[in-house]
Amino acid sequence: MIEFLSMGGYAFYVWSSYAIATLLLGGIVIWSARRYRSVRNDAINRARRYRRKS
């Protein structure tokens, strides 16, 4: 198990790469969810305003 975790001497590079990739992907998921909510709410508000005018 120790050999697997040490990755043949490249553990720092490998594990830091995994950490950075995980953080970036997590950030993309969070950003996408927030952006989706924002766009959805804007569309709902525009539809409500349009219905009031009609």
PDB file of C-alpha atoms in Angstrom:
ATOM      1  CA  MET A   1       0.000   0.000   0.000  1.00  0.00           C
ATOM      2  CA  ILE A   2       2.848   2.374   0.816  1.00  0.00           C
ATOM      3  CA  GLU A   3       4.351   1.793  -2.634  1.00  0.00           C
ATOM      4  CA  PHE A   4       1.037   2.660  -4.244  1.00  0.00           C
ATOM      5  CA  LEU A   5       0.721   5.880  -2.237  1.00  0.00           C
ATOM      6  CA  SER A   6       4.325   6.902  -2.950  1.00  0.00           C
ATOM      7  CA  MET A   7       3.681   6.442  -6.705  1.00  0.00           C
ATOM      8  CA  GLY A   8       7.267   5.461  -7.421  1.00  0.00           C
ATOM      9  CA  GLY A   9       8.661   8.724  -6.092  1.00  0.00           C
ATOM     10  CA  TYR A  10       6.191  10.924  -7.942  1.00  0.00           C
ATOM     11  CA  ALA A  11       3.609  11.080  -5.150  1.00  0.00           C
ATOM     12  CA  PHE A  12       3.724  14.859  -4.712  1.00  0.00           C
ATOM     13  CA  TYR A  13       3.152  15.492  -8.414  1.00  0.00           C
ATOM     14  CA  VAL A  14       0.452  12.822  -8.758  1.00  0.00           C
ATOM     15  CA  TRP A  15      -1.526  13.651  -5.607  1.00  0.00           C
ATOM     16  CA  SER A  16      -1.270  17.414  -6.112  1.00  0.00           C
ATOM     17  CA  SER A  17      -2.506  16.938  -9.687  1.00  0.00           C
ATOM     18  CA  TYR A  18      -5.471  14.927  -8.394  1.00  0.00           C
ATOM     19  CA  ALA A  19      -6.195  17.608  -5.793  1.00  0.00           C
ATOM     20  CA  ILE A  20      -6.043  20.457  -8.309  1.00  0.00           C
ATOM     21  CA  ALA A  21      -8.224  18.572 -10.796  1.00  0.00           C
ATOM     22  CA  THR A  22     -10.773  17.767  -8.082  1.00  0.00           C
ATOM     23  CA  LEU A  23     -10.886  21.386  -6.918  1.00  0.00           C
ATOM     24  CA  LEU A  24     -11.287  22.669 -10.462  1.00  0.00           C
ATOM     25  CA  LEU A  25     -14.043  20.194 -11.313  1.00  0.00           C
ATOM     26  CA  GLY A  26     -15.813  20.973  -8.050  1.00  0.00           C
ATOM     27  CA  GLY A  27     -15.540  24.676  -8.801  1.00  0.00           C
ATOM     28  CA  ILE A  28     -17.001  24.161 -12.262  1.00  0.00           C
ATOM     29  CA  VAL A  29     -19.933  22.227 -10.792  1.00  0.00           C
ATOM     30  CA  ILE A  30     -20.622  24.953  -8.214  1.00  0.00           C
ATOM     31  CA  TRP A  31     -20.246  27.761 -10.777  1.00  0.00           C
ATOM     32  CA  SER A  32     -22.523  25.955 -13.240  1.00  0.00           C
ATOM     33  CA  ALA A  33     -25.221  25.386 -10.628  1.00  0.00           C
ATOM     34  CA  ARG A  34     -25.161  29.044  -9.573  1.00  0.00           C
ATOM     35  CA  ARG A  35     -25.188  30.254 -13.161  1.00  0.00           C
ATOM     36  CA  TYR A  36     -28.063  27.913 -14.028  1.00  0.00           C
ATOM     37  CA  ARG A  37     -30.117  29.243 -11.108  1.00  0.00           C
ATOM     38  CA  SER A  38     -29.363  32.821 -12.104  1.00  0.00           C
ATOM     39  CA  VAL A  39     -30.330  32.309 -15.756  1.00  0.00           C
ATOM     40  CA  ARG A  40     -33.448  30.354 -14.785  1.00  0.00           C
ATOM     41  CA  ASN A  41     -34.573  33.084 -12.381  1.00  0.00           C
ATOM     42  CA  ASP A  42     -33.950  35.761 -15.013  1.00  0.00           C
ATOM     43  CA  ALA A  43     -36.041  33.817 -17.539  1.00  0.00           C
ATOM     44  CA  ILE A  44     -38.860  33.393 -15.015  1.00  0.00           C
ATOM     45  CA  ASN A  45     -38.809  37.098 -14.172  1.00  0.00           C
ATOM     46  CA  ARG A  46     -38.835  38.082 -17.849  1.00  0.00           C
ATOM     47  CA  ALA A  47     -41.763  35.755 -18.514  1.00  0.00           C
ATOM     48  CA  ARG A  48     -43.679  37.283 -15.602  1.00  0.00           C
ATOM     49  CA  ARG A  49     -43.024  40.822 -16.854  1.00  0.00           C
ATOM     50  CA  TYR A  50     -44.065  39.827 -20.373  1.00  0.00           C
ATOM     51  CA  ARG A  51     -47.324  38.324 -19.087  1.00  0.00           C
ATOM     52  CA  ARG A  52     -48.091  41.499 -17.115  1.00  0.00           C
ATOM     53  CA  LYS A  53     -47.673  43.633 -20.239  1.00  0.00           C
ATOM     54  CA  SER A  54     -49.923  41.417 -22.347  1.00  0.00           C
TER      55      SER A  54
END
